[in-house]
Amino acid sequence: LQQIPDIHIYGITDPARFDHRVPTVSFRMAGVHPRRVAQRLAEANVFVWDGNFYALAVTERLGIESPSLGGLVRVGVAHYNTAEEVDTLLGVLADMPR
């Protein structure tokens, strides 16, 4: 995910610290509304969430809480996800028009 241009991940991104994070990742893609990212992924049967996830104070503090900004995209990857599903997620994001 970090290798896709224009993706900004919110949270720990240092591989040396991955043991301090959970497999849920929130991100934004520059120039693309989070709702559009979620819709595009849904078209590929990859289901994520967009918005503030009841963390209104956090998204306000980050300066991304408004209808025009849309908050974040949140994706969860767990032991039951396949490598193919992860590849689909990354492929859709990499190919998304900006």
Short mmCIF file of C-alpha atoms in Angstrom, two decimals:
data_model
loop_
_atom_site.label_atom_id
_atom_site.label_comp_id
_atom_site.label_asym_id
_atom_site.label_seq_id
_atom_site.Cartn_x
_atom_site.Cartn_y
_atom_site.Cartn_z
CA LEU A 1 0.00 0.00 0.00
CA GLN A 2 2.86 2.36 0.83
CA GLN A 3 4.28 1.88 -2.66
CA ILE A 4 1.18 3.22 -4.44
CA PRO A 5 1.64 6.87 -5.41
CA ASP A 6 -0.62 9.43 -3.73
CA ILE A 7 -1.60 7.12 -0.84
CA HIS A 8 -1.22 8.58 2.65
CA ILE A 9 -1.54 6.01 5.43
CA TYR A 10 -2.69 7.19 8.85
CA GLY A 11 -0.90 5.21 11.53
CA ILE A 12 2.25 3.18 11.91
CA THR A 13 4.06 2.61 8.60
CA ASP A 14 7.53 1.65 9.81
CA PRO A 15 7.99 -2.12 9.24
CA ALA A 16 10.13 -2.29 12.39
CA ARG A 17 7.05 -1.25 14.38
CA PHE A 18 4.39 -3.42 12.72
CA ASP A 19 4.06 -5.41 15.93
CA HIS A 20 2.50 -2.26 17.43
CA ARG A 21 -0.37 -2.01 14.96
CA VAL A 22 -3.50 -3.94 14.06
CA PRO A 23 -4.41 -5.16 10.55
CA THR A 24 -6.86 -2.31 10.02
CA VAL A 25 -5.44 0.48 7.89
CA SER A 26 -6.86 3.95 7.29
CA PHE A 27 -5.70 5.97 4.32
CA ARG A 28 -6.50 8.72 1.85
CA MET A 29 -5.64 8.95 -1.82
CA ALA A 30 -4.66 12.43 -2.99
CA GLY A 31 -7.20 13.88 -5.38
CA VAL A 32 -9.80 11.13 -4.86
CA HIS A 33 -12.72 11.40 -2.42
CA PRO A 34 -12.78 8.45 0.02
CA ARG A 35 -16.34 7.58 -1.06
CA ARG A 36 -15.16 7.22 -4.67
CA VAL A 37 -12.30 4.96 -3.55
CA ALA A 38 -14.76 2.78 -1.62
CA GLN A 39 -17.16 2.64 -4.58
CA ARG A 40 -14.42 1.70 -7.02
CA LEU A 41 -13.20 -1.07 -4.72
CA ALA A 42 -16.77 -2.35 -4.24
CA GLU A 43 -17.08 -2.67 -8.03
CA ALA A 44 -14.17 -5.14 -7.76
CA ASN A 45 -15.84 -6.96 -4.82
CA VAL A 46 -13.42 -5.46 -2.31
CA PHE A 47 -15.41 -4.00 0.55
CA VAL A 48 -14.01 -1.20 2.67
CA TRP A 49 -15.47 1.69 4.65
CA ASP A 50 -15.23 5.42 4.17
CA GLY A 51 -15.95 8.27 6.56
CA ASN A 52 -14.98 8.90 10.17
CA PHE A 53 -15.86 5.55 11.79
CA TYR A 54 -17.29 7.29 14.88
CA ALA A 55 -13.89 8.95 15.41
CA LEU A 56 -15.21 12.41 14.62
CA ALA A 57 -12.78 14.20 16.94
CA VAL A 58 -9.84 12.46 15.26
CA THR A 59 -10.89 13.28 11.70
CA GLU A 60 -11.64 16.86 12.76
CA ARG A 61 -8.21 17.18 14.32
CA LEU A 62 -6.63 15.76 11.16
CA GLY A 63 -8.52 18.38 9.15
CA ILE A 64 -10.31 15.84 6.94
CA GLU A 65 -13.82 15.97 8.37
CA SER A 66 -16.19 17.65 5.96
CA PRO A 67 -18.51 16.44 3.20
CA SER A 68 -16.05 17.65 0.57
CA LEU A 69 -13.09 15.86 2.21
CA GLY A 70 -14.92 12.70 3.29
CA GLY A 71 -12.67 11.44 6.06
CA LEU A 72 -10.70 8.26 5.42
CA VAL A 73 -10.86 4.90 3.71
CA ARG A 74 -10.52 2.01 6.14
CA VAL A 75 -9.61 -1.52 5.13
CA GLY A 76 -9.16 -4.57 7.30
CA VAL A 77 -6.96 -7.47 6.29
CA ALA A 78 -7.11 -10.62 8.39
CA HIS A 79 -5.99 -14.24 8.37
CA TYR A 80 -9.00 -15.28 6.28
CA ASN A 81 -8.20 -12.89 3.41
CA THR A 82 -6.42 -14.48 0.47
CA ALA A 83 -3.35 -13.15 -1.30
CA GLU A 84 -5.54 -12.75 -4.38
CA GLU A 85 -7.93 -10.47 -2.47
CA VAL A 86 -5.06 -8.32 -1.28
CA ASP A 87 -3.65 -8.18 -4.81
CA THR A 88 -7.06 -7.06 -6.11
CA LEU A 89 -7.20 -4.30 -3.49
CA LEU A 90 -3.73 -3.06 -4.40
CA GLY A 91 -4.35 -3.35 -8.14
CA VAL A 92 -7.56 -1.33 -8.05
CA LEU A 93 -5.88 1.38 -5.98
CA ALA A 94 -2.82 1.50 -8.24
CA ASP A 95 -5.00 1.81 -11.36
CA MET A 96 -7.45 4.34 -9.93
CA PRO A 97 -7.61 7.59 -11.90
CA ARG A 98 -6.52 10.60 -9.90
#
